mmCIF file of C-alpha atoms in Angstrom:
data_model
loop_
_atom_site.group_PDB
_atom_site.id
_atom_site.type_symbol
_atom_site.label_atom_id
_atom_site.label_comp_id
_atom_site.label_asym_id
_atom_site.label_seq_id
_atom_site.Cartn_x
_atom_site.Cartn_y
_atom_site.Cartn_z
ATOM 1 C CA UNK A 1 4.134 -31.913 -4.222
ATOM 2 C CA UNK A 2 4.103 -32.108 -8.227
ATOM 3 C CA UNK A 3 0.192 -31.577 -7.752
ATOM 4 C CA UNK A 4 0.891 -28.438 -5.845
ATOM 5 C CA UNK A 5 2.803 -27.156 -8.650
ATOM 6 C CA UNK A 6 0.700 -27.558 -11.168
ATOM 7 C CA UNK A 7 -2.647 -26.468 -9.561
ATOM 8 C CA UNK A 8 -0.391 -23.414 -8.346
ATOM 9 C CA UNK A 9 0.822 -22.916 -12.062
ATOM 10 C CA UNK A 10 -2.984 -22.991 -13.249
ATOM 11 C CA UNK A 11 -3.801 -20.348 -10.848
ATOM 12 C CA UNK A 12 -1.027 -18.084 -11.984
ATOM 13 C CA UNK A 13 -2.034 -18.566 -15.671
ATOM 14 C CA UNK A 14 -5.648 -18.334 -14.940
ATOM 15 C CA UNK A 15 -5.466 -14.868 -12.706
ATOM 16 C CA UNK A 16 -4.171 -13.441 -15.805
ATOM 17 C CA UNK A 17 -0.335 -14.228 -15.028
ATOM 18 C CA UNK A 18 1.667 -15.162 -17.693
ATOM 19 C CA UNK A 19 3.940 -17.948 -17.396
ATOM 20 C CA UNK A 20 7.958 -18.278 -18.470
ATOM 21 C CA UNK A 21 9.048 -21.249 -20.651
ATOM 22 C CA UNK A 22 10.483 -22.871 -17.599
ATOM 23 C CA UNK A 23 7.443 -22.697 -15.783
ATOM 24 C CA UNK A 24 5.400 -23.822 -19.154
ATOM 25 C CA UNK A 25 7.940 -26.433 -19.352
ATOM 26 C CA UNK A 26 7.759 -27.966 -16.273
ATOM 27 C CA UNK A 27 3.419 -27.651 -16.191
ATOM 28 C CA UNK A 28 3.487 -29.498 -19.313
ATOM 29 C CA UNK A 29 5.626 -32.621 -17.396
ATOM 30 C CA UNK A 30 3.795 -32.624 -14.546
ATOM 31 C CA UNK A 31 0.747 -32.929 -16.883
ATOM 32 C CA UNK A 32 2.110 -35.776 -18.175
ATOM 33 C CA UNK A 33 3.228 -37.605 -15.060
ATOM 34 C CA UNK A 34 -0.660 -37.586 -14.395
ATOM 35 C CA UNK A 35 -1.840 -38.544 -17.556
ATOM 36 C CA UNK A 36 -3.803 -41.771 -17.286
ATOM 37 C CA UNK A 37 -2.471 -45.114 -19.156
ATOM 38 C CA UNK A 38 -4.179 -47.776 -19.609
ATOM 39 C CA UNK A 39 -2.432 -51.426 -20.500
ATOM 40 C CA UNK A 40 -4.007 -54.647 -21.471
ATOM 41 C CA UNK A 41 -3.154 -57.591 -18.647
ATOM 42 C CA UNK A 42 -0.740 -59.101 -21.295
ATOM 43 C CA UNK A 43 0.823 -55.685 -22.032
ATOM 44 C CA UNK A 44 1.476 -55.766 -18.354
ATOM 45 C CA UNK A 45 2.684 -59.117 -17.843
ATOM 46 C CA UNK A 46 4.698 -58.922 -21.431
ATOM 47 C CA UNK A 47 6.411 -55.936 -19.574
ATOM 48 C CA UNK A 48 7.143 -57.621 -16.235
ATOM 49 C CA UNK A 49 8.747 -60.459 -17.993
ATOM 50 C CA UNK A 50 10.995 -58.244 -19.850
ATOM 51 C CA UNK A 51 11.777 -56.111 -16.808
ATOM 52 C CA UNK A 52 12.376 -59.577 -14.377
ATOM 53 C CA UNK A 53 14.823 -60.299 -17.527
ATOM 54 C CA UNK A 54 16.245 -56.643 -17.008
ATOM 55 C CA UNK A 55 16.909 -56.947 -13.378
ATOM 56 C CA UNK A 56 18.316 -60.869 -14.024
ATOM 57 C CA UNK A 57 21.114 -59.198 -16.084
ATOM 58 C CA UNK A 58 21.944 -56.501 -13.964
ATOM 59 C CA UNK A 59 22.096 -59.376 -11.092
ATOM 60 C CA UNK A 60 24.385 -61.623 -13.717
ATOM 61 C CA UNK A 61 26.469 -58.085 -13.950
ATOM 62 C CA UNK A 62 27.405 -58.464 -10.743
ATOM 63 C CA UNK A 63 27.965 -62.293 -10.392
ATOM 64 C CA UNK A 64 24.896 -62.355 -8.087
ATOM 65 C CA UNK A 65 26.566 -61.117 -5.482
ATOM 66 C CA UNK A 66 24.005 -61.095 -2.376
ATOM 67 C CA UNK A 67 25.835 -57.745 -1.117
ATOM 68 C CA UNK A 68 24.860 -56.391 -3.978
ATOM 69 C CA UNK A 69 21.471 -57.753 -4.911
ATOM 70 C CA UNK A 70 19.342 -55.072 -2.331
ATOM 71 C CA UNK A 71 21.310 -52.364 -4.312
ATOM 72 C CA UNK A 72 19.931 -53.632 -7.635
ATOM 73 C CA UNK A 73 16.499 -54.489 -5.890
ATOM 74 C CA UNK A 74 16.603 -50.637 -4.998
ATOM 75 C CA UNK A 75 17.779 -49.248 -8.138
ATOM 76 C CA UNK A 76 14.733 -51.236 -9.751
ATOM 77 C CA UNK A 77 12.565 -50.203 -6.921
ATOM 78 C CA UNK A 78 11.637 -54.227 -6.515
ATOM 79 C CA UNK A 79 12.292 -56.913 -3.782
ATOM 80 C CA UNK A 80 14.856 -60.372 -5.016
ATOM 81 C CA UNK A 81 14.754 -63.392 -2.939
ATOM 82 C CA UNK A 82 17.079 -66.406 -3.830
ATOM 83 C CA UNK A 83 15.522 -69.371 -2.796
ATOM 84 C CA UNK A 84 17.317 -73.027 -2.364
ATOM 85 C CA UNK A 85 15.281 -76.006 -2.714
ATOM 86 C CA UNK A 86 14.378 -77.759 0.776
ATOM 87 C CA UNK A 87 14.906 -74.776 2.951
ATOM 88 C CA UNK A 88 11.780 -73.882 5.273
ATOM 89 C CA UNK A 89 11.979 -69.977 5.236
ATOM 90 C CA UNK A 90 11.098 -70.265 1.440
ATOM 91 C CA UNK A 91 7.299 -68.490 0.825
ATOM 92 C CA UNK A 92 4.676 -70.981 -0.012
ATOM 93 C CA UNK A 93 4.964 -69.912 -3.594
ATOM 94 C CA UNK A 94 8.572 -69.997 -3.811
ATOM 95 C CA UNK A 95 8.174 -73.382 -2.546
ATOM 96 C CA UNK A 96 5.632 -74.422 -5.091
ATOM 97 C CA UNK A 97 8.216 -72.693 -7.797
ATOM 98 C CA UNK A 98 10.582 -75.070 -6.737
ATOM 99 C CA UNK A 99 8.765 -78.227 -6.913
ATOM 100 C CA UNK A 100 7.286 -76.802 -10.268
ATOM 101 C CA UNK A 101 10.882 -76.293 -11.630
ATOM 102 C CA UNK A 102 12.075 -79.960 -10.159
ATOM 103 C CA UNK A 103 8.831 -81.575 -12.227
ATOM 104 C CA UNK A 104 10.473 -79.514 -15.384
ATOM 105 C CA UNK A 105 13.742 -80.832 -15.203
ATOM 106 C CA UNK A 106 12.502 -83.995 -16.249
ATOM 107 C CA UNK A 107 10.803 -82.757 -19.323
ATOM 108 C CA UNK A 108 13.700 -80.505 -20.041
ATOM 109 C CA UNK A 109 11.675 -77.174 -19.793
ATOM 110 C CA UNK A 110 13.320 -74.601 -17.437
ATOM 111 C CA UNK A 111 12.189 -71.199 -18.150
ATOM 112 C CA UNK A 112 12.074 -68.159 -16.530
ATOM 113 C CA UNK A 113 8.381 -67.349 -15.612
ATOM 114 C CA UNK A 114 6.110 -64.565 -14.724
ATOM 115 C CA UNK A 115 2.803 -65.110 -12.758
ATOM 116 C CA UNK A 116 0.116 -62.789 -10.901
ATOM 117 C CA UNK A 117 0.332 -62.694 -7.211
ATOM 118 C CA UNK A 118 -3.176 -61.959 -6.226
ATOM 119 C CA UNK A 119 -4.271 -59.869 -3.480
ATOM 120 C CA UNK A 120 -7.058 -62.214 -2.119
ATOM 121 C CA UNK A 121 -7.949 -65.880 -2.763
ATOM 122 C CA UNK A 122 -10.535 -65.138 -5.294
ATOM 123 C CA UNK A 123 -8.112 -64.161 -8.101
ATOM 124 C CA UNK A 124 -9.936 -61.354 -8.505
ATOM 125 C CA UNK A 125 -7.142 -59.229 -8.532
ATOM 126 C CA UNK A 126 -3.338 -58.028 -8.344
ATOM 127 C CA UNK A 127 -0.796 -55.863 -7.065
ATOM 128 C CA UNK A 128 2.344 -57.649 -7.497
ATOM 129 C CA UNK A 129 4.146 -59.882 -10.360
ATOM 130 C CA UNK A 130 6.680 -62.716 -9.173
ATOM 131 C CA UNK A 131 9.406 -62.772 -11.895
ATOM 132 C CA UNK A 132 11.608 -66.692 -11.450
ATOM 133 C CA UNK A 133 14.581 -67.704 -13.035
ATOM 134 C CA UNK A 134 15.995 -71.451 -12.029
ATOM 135 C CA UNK A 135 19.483 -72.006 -11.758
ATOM 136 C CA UNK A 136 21.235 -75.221 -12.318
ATOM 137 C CA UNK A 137 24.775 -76.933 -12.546
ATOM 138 C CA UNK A 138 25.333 -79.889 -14.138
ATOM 139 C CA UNK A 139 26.498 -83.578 -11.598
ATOM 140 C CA UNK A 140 29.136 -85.994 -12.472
ATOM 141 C CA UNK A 141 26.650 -88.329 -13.837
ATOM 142 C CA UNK A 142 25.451 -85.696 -16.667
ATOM 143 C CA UNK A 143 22.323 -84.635 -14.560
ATOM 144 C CA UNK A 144 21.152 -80.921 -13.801
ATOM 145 C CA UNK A 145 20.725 -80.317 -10.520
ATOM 146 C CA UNK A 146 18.457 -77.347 -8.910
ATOM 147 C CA UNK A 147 20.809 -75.318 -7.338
ATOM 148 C CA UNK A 148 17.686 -72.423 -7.018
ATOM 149 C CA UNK A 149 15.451 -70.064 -7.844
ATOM 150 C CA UNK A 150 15.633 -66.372 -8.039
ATOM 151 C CA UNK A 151 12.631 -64.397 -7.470
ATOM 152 C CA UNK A 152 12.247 -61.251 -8.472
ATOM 153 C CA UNK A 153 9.134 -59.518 -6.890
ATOM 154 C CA UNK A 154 7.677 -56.292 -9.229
ATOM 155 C CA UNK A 155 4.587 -54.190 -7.715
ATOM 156 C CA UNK A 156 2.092 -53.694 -10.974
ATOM 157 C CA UNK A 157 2.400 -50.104 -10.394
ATOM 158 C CA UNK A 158 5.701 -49.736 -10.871
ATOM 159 C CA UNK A 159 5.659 -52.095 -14.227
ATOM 160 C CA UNK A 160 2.995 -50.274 -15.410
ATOM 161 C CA UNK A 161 5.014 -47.019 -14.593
ATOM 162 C CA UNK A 162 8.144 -48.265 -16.537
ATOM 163 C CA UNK A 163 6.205 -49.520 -19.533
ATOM 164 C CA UNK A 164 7.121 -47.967 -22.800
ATOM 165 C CA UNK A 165 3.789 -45.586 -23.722
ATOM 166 C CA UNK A 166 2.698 -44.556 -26.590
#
């Protein structure tokens, strides 16, 4: 549609047509809404961890209310899963996050983490970013436990689209 525009809007200016300031106005966005960016893998994955953190807060906003989550997943144009350790409809990654954050606990390093989900078993490359972020509660006895995980799925695409350019 926005393509449409634009090639019309060249056609107007280039049969000798002379264009209003709206019309000027609204070639020159569409210009650059196609303007090619190009981000390192780090600027990318520096972004996705600050937009996981983004969509955390919003989902702290709301006391991570589940009714509420596929509202923020749709404002954010992303997909949240809360996973519990030991249930079997977890993904095999959310799984291994799991066991990952369990190991952690005992070296006191829970963090929220960002890693490539890659699109074939190569690595070669990625479409998607899995943003986690443990949650835990403290026993009688003084021990965290694991209560779980939220996962916060981001399509590249749309971090690279939300990335600050310069």
């Amino acid at each position: 549609m926005k393509a449409r525009i634009v090639i019309l809007l060249l056609c107007l200016t280039a049969c000798g047509g002379t264009l209003t300031e709206e019309q000027r106005r609204k070639l020159h966005e569409g210009m650059e809404e196609q303007k090619i960016v190009q981000m390192t893998d780090a600027e990318i994955m520096t972004t996705a961890h600050e937009r996981g953190r983004e969509v955390f807060a919003a989902l702290e906003k709301v006391h991570f209310n589940p009714a509420k989550a596929d509202s923020i997943a749709e404002r954010y144009k992303t997909r949240i899963h809360w996973t519990v350790p030991g249930t079997a409809t977890n993904q095999e990654i959310e799984q291994q996050l799991i066991e990952a954050y369990i190991s952690g606990m005992v070296t006191g390093s829970l963090q929220d983490n960002v890693q490539r989900l890659y699109t074939d078993a190569k690595q070669g490359g990625y479409d998607s970013i899995l943003y986690s972020k443990p949650v835990v509660s403290p026993m009688p006895d003084g021990v965290e436990k694991l209560d779980g995980v939220w996962n916060i799925y981001l399509s590249k695409k749309q971090v690279v689209l939300t990335a600050p350019h310069h």
